Amino acid sequence: MIELTQLWYRYPDHTPALRGINLTVAAGEKVALLGVNGAGKSTLLLHLNGTLHPERGTVVVNGTPVTKQTVRQVRAMVGLVFQNPDDQLFSATVGDDVAFGPQYMGLPPADVTQRVHQALVAVGMQGFEQRPPHRLSLGQRKRVALATVLAMQPAILALDEPSAGLDPRARRELIELLHALPQTMIIATHDLDLVADLAPRAIVMADGQIVADEATTTLLADQHRLYEFGLR
């Protein structure tokens, strides 16, 4: 479903961010993307839906090359959920935020209403349609941010630090929610407990390169390698 081939990217100041990334993710996989800050995790996620475009190499999603010409098509397939939900929520009400994507797709009002309801039910936020997002807890805002993406009915979810800042209860609820979703997932995170619970496959990045790609149980059992990778 996702294929990255010799992906290179530099920041505007010419600092290398991704260096020759080769990665394939099959449909239905839940994959953790690990590494210290600055390893390139978020930059990789931003390539999956065309927010960033590679200096060299290719990104292919479900058979479609990601280019400036295919961005609209790709974003219907790849839902990107930011670490900070306030980067994703900008409307006066929860319902308006969740409706924005389907409306942008040009769906008729009845279909938009149905998608909003389905997405909010999926994240356990039904009944909050008229609530202002800024009056919700962080955990609730993260759920609504996820709902804004689910309303687009993407085949792939790219999540950047989904459990960051959550208390233990909200974190457990999020893990259970993500477990129940059928989408292919790539999850950039420092939360190794979340990885153990959710992602059978773990990829470690360092300095813009993939330095490990293996079963999560194998990686987490090797404390020496976790220490070398800056993980704990």
Tab-separated table of C-alpha atoms in Angstrom, residues 1-113:
chain	number	residue	atom	x	y	z
A	1	MET	CA	0.000	0.000	0.000
A	2	ILE	CA	2.940	2.347	0.686
A	3	GLU	CA	6.278	2.214	-1.125
A	4	LEU	CA	9.138	4.654	-0.605
A	5	THR	CA	12.150	4.244	-2.882
A	6	GLN	CA	15.468	6.051	-2.359
A	7	LEU	CA	13.704	8.988	-0.708
A	8	TRP	CA	15.934	12.010	-0.103
A	9	TYR	CA	14.868	15.336	1.350
A	10	ARG	CA	16.712	18.419	2.625
A	11	TYR	CA	15.324	21.262	4.700
A	12	PRO	CA	15.381	24.754	3.146
A	13	ASP	CA	18.710	25.425	4.914
A	14	HIS	CA	20.074	22.334	3.079
A	15	THR	CA	20.281	20.191	6.227
A	16	PRO	CA	19.617	16.540	5.226
A	17	ALA	CA	16.367	15.218	6.719
A	18	LEU	CA	15.825	11.956	4.825
A	19	ARG	CA	18.700	10.042	3.282
A	20	GLY	CA	17.873	7.212	0.912
A	21	ILE	CA	14.764	5.838	2.639
A	22	ASN	CA	13.450	2.521	1.272
A	23	LEU	CA	10.265	1.311	2.920
A	24	THR	CA	7.273	-0.848	2.022
A	25	VAL	CA	4.129	-1.107	4.162
A	26	ALA	CA	1.431	-3.626	3.261
A	27	ALA	CA	-2.295	-3.032	3.492
A	28	GLY	CA	-3.598	-3.500	7.027
A	29	GLU	CA	-0.212	-3.227	8.761
A	30	LYS	CA	0.216	-1.150	11.908
A	31	VAL	CA	3.814	0.051	11.930
A	32	ALA	CA	5.611	2.102	14.588
A	33	LEU	CA	8.157	4.705	13.505
A	34	LEU	CA	10.693	5.271	16.282
A	35	GLY	CA	13.718	7.469	16.824
A	36	VAL	CA	14.960	10.479	18.757
A	37	ASN	CA	13.809	14.003	17.942
A	38	GLY	CA	15.255	15.072	14.610
A	39	ALA	CA	15.569	11.536	13.276
A	40	GLY	CA	13.233	12.306	10.364
A	41	LYS	CA	10.006	10.650	11.512
A	42	SER	CA	7.660	13.604	11.040
A	43	THR	CA	9.340	14.554	7.774
A	44	LEU	CA	8.692	11.063	6.456
A	45	LEU	CA	5.018	11.248	7.451
A	46	LEU	CA	4.634	14.581	5.651
A	47	HIS	CA	5.769	12.926	2.416
A	48	LEU	CA	2.989	10.334	2.563
A	49	ASN	CA	0.200	12.807	1.775
A	50	GLY	CA	2.150	15.226	-0.385
A	51	THR	CA	2.678	17.968	2.198
A	52	LEU	CA	6.383	17.656	1.351
A	53	HIS	CA	7.881	16.461	-1.914
A	54	PRO	CA	11.195	14.599	-2.174
A	55	GLU	CA	14.393	16.026	-3.548
A	56	ARG	CA	15.043	12.601	-5.040
A	57	GLY	CA	13.234	9.274	-4.992
A	58	THR	CA	9.573	8.293	-5.148
A	59	VAL	CA	6.567	7.882	-2.885
A	60	VAL	CA	3.786	5.593	-4.126
A	61	VAL	CA	0.497	5.177	-2.244
A	62	ASN	CA	-1.868	2.419	-3.324
A	63	GLY	CA	-0.339	2.452	-6.796
A	64	THR	CA	-0.469	6.242	-7.168
A	65	PRO	CA	2.825	8.201	-7.310
A	66	VAL	CA	2.691	11.159	-4.930
A	67	THR	CA	3.293	14.302	-7.002
A	68	LYS	CA	2.037	17.876	-6.982
A	69	GLN	CA	-0.504	16.782	-9.593
A	70	THR	CA	-1.882	13.880	-7.516
A	71	VAL	CA	-1.960	15.562	-4.079
A	72	ARG	CA	-5.743	15.835	-3.921
A	73	GLN	CA	-6.167	12.158	-4.827
A	74	VAL	CA	-3.488	11.041	-2.368
A	75	ARG	CA	-4.904	13.063	0.523
A	76	ALA	CA	-8.178	11.216	0.096
A	77	MET	CA	-6.225	8.001	0.749
A	78	VAL	CA	-3.814	9.168	3.483
A	79	GLY	CA	-5.114	10.858	6.630
A	80	LEU	CA	-2.436	12.749	8.562
A	81	VAL	CA	-3.079	13.360	12.274
A	82	PHE	CA	-0.774	15.961	13.814
A	83	GLN	CA	0.776	15.713	17.269
A	84	ASN	CA	-0.947	18.905	18.424
A	85	PRO	CA	-4.698	18.697	17.743
A	86	ASP	CA	-4.907	22.501	17.793
A	87	ASP	CA	-3.015	22.451	14.491
A	88	GLN	CA	-5.968	20.543	13.034
A	89	LEU	CA	-8.994	22.123	14.734
A	90	PHE	CA	-9.923	25.630	13.626
A	91	SER	CA	-13.733	25.818	13.404
A	92	ALA	CA	-16.240	27.148	15.931
A	93	THR	CA	-17.699	23.722	16.681
A	94	VAL	CA	-16.636	20.080	16.640
A	95	GLY	CA	-19.229	19.310	13.983
A	96	ASP	CA	-17.920	22.024	11.671
A	97	ASP	CA	-14.351	20.752	12.048
A	98	VAL	CA	-15.295	17.171	11.212
A	99	ALA	CA	-17.491	18.301	8.301
A	100	PHE	CA	-14.759	20.383	6.671
A	101	GLY	CA	-13.023	17.528	4.823
A	102	PRO	CA	-16.161	15.932	3.333
A	103	GLN	CA	-17.405	19.375	2.299
A	104	TYR	CA	-14.062	20.061	0.602
A	105	MET	CA	-14.526	16.795	-1.291
A	106	GLY	CA	-17.776	18.197	-2.661
A	107	LEU	CA	-20.066	15.640	-1.039
A	108	PRO	CA	-23.794	16.453	-0.788
A	109	PRO	CA	-25.029	17.706	2.610
A	110	ALA	CA	-26.723	14.427	3.528
A	111	ASP	CA	-23.486	12.497	2.954
A	112	VAL	CA	-21.501	15.067	4.937
A	113	THR	CA	-23.877	14.714	7.875
